[in-house]
Amino acid sequence: MKFAKQLSLRTIPNWEEHYVDYKGLKKYIKESQPKYAGTVFQCAIFDRQSYSSTIHTFTLPNYITTESNNDATLLASISDHFRELLVVELQKVEGHYLIRSKEGSEQLEEQSAAVSIFLCVGLAVVSSSKDGQT
């Protein structure tokens, strides 16, 4: 099962708007890919047997070509924009988490105070009943 499908099955409906927009980020990546069509990349691949690296050159398929295929600034701007989108999504998740955490802490304090009052009242009742028995 693909990640997106697993993610959608595990979401809590009331919290869905507070999750990372995986589909939106994935769509941005897919829409950005054609901008790299025809771009030539090089990478070094290490060979364990010969203990040497070989430089391999590969070109992304020409699905859609643009004039700026070989422009490194295009890659940097897309990368920067994706990073900004990701930061916004992470801030959204963190903001929701902090709100829920604060609500949980407040509820815990309220319950703790209620238990303390209950124990004090219970001890006072037990103490007064002991005083009445002697």
Tab-separated table of C-alpha atoms in Angstrom:
chain	number	residue	atom	x	y	z
A	1	MET	CA	0.000	0.000	0.000
A	2	LYS	CA	1.363	3.416	-0.905
A	3	PHE	CA	2.316	5.926	1.758
A	4	ALA	CA	-0.391	8.449	0.840
A	5	LYS	CA	-3.087	5.789	1.147
A	6	GLN	CA	-1.748	4.601	4.525
A	7	LEU	CA	-1.591	8.189	5.724
A	8	SER	CA	-5.187	8.896	4.710
A	9	LEU	CA	-6.401	5.755	6.488
A	10	ARG	CA	-4.708	6.784	9.724
A	11	THR	CA	-5.888	10.371	9.935
A	12	ILE	CA	-8.197	11.596	12.646
A	13	PRO	CA	-10.984	13.442	10.793
A	14	ASN	CA	-11.165	16.342	13.267
A	15	TRP	CA	-7.416	16.894	13.005
A	16	GLU	CA	-7.050	16.451	9.252
A	17	GLU	CA	-6.539	20.156	8.588
A	18	HIS	CA	-3.628	20.163	11.057
A	19	TYR	CA	-1.620	17.445	9.281
A	20	VAL	CA	1.158	18.091	6.777
A	21	ASP	CA	-0.404	18.580	3.350
A	22	TYR	CA	1.370	15.574	1.872
A	23	LYS	CA	-0.677	15.651	-1.338
A	24	GLY	CA	0.032	19.343	-1.866
A	25	LEU	CA	3.767	18.940	-1.317
A	26	LYS	CA	3.874	15.894	-3.574
A	27	LYS	CA	1.964	17.809	-6.260
A	28	TYR	CA	4.468	20.675	-6.047
A	29	ILE	CA	7.342	18.225	-6.517
A	30	LYS	CA	5.642	16.560	-9.493
A	31	GLU	CA	4.869	19.912	-11.119
A	32	SER	CA	8.472	21.022	-10.622
A	33	GLN	CA	9.993	17.908	-12.181
A	34	PRO	CA	9.327	18.816	-15.821
A	35	LYS	CA	11.414	21.932	-15.283
A	36	TYR	CA	14.434	19.631	-14.934
A	37	ALA	CA	13.780	17.692	-18.139
A	38	GLY	CA	16.936	17.384	-20.185
A	39	THR	CA	19.122	18.435	-17.260
A	40	VAL	CA	22.429	16.600	-17.140
A	41	PHE	CA	23.558	15.342	-13.748
A	42	GLN	CA	26.771	13.683	-12.685
A	43	CYS	CA	27.321	11.479	-9.680
A	44	ALA	CA	30.169	9.398	-8.329
A	45	ILE	CA	29.405	5.756	-7.683
A	46	PHE	CA	31.801	3.903	-5.402
A	47	ASP	CA	32.835	0.397	-6.439
A	48	ARG	CA	33.619	-1.791	-3.417
A	49	GLN	CA	35.677	-4.290	-5.387
A	50	SER	CA	38.053	-1.822	-6.985
A	51	TYR	CA	37.850	0.736	-4.152
A	52	SER	CA	37.416	3.502	-6.660
A	53	SER	CA	34.711	5.891	-7.713
A	54	THR	CA	33.367	6.172	-11.199
A	55	ILE	CA	31.686	9.327	-12.446
A	56	HIS	CA	28.381	8.551	-14.120
A	57	THR	CA	26.473	11.060	-16.184
A	58	PHE	CA	22.746	10.837	-16.713
A	59	THR	CA	20.104	13.064	-18.217
A	60	LEU	CA	16.551	13.386	-17.019
A	61	PRO	CA	13.999	12.442	-19.695
A	62	ASN	CA	12.734	15.212	-21.962
A	63	TYR	CA	9.057	15.118	-21.054
A	64	ILE	CA	8.835	18.891	-21.180
A	65	THR	CA	11.745	21.118	-21.986
A	66	THR	CA	12.308	24.706	-21.033
A	67	GLU	CA	15.014	27.185	-21.889
A	68	SER	CA	16.370	27.097	-18.349
A	69	ASN	CA	16.911	23.330	-18.106
A	70	ASN	CA	20.571	23.665	-17.230
A	71	ASP	CA	20.125	26.627	-14.941
A	72	ALA	CA	21.311	25.749	-11.431
A	73	THR	CA	19.384	28.707	-10.038
A	74	LEU	CA	16.154	27.032	-11.130
A	75	LEU	CA	16.952	24.027	-8.974
A	76	ALA	CA	17.894	26.289	-6.066
A	77	SER	CA	14.715	28.374	-6.338
A	78	ILE	CA	12.491	25.293	-6.502
A	79	SER	CA	14.347	23.780	-3.569
A	80	ASP	CA	14.016	27.008	-1.573
A	81	HIS	CA	10.314	27.305	-2.382
A	82	PHE	CA	9.704	23.682	-1.377
A	83	ARG	CA	11.582	24.287	1.870
A	84	GLU	CA	9.350	27.309	2.574
A	85	LEU	CA	6.217	25.236	1.890
A	86	LEU	CA	7.511	22.489	4.162
A	87	VAL	CA	8.308	24.953	6.970
A	88	VAL	CA	4.764	26.360	6.772
A	89	GLU	CA	3.348	22.830	6.992
A	90	LEU	CA	5.578	21.936	9.937
A	91	GLN	CA	4.647	25.157	11.747
A	92	LYS	CA	0.985	24.259	11.236
A	93	VAL	CA	1.554	20.828	12.816
A	94	GLU	CA	3.655	22.252	15.645
A	95	GLY	CA	1.074	24.963	16.370
A	96	HIS	CA	-1.689	22.384	16.659
A	97	TYR	CA	0.507	20.174	18.832
A	98	LEU	CA	1.324	23.075	21.174
A	99	ILE	CA	-2.359	24.009	21.497
A	100	ARG	CA	-3.353	20.404	22.228
A	101	SER	CA	-0.472	20.045	24.685
A	102	LYS	CA	-1.523	23.219	26.516
A	103	GLU	CA	-5.144	22.016	26.644
A	104	GLY	CA	-3.976	18.670	28.019
A	105	SER	CA	-1.850	20.359	30.681
A	106	GLU	CA	-4.753	22.585	31.718
A	107	GLN	CA	-7.092	19.580	31.965
A	108	LEU	CA	-4.501	17.701	34.001
A	109	GLU	CA	-4.161	20.639	36.401
A	110	GLU	CA	-7.960	20.840	36.771
A	111	GLN	CA	-8.220	17.106	37.445
A	112	SER	CA	-5.309	17.244	39.873
A	113	ALA	CA	-6.977	20.097	41.770
A	114	ALA	CA	-10.265	18.168	41.850
A	115	VAL	CA	-8.509	15.077	43.213
A	116	SER	CA	-6.739	17.188	45.849
A	117	ILE	CA	-10.047	18.706	46.963
A	118	PHE	CA	-11.679	15.269	47.001
A	119	LEU	CA	-8.849	13.855	49.116
A	120	CYS	CA	-8.938	16.806	51.531
A	121	VAL	CA	-12.711	16.494	51.944
A	122	GLY	CA	-12.413	12.723	52.310
A	123	LEU	CA	-9.688	13.054	54.932
A	124	ALA	CA	-11.714	15.672	56.803
A	125	VAL	CA	-14.747	13.359	56.824
A	126	VAL	CA	-12.656	10.410	57.990
A	127	SER	CA	-10.956	12.566	60.607
A	128	SER	CA	-14.246	13.961	61.922
A	129	SER	CA	-15.815	10.499	62.062
A	130	LYS	CA	-12.836	9.237	64.051
A	131	ASP	CA	-13.155	12.184	66.415
A	132	GLY	CA	-16.833	11.371	66.925
A	133	GLN	CA	-16.102	7.705	67.712
A	134	THR	CA	-13.676	8.315	70.565
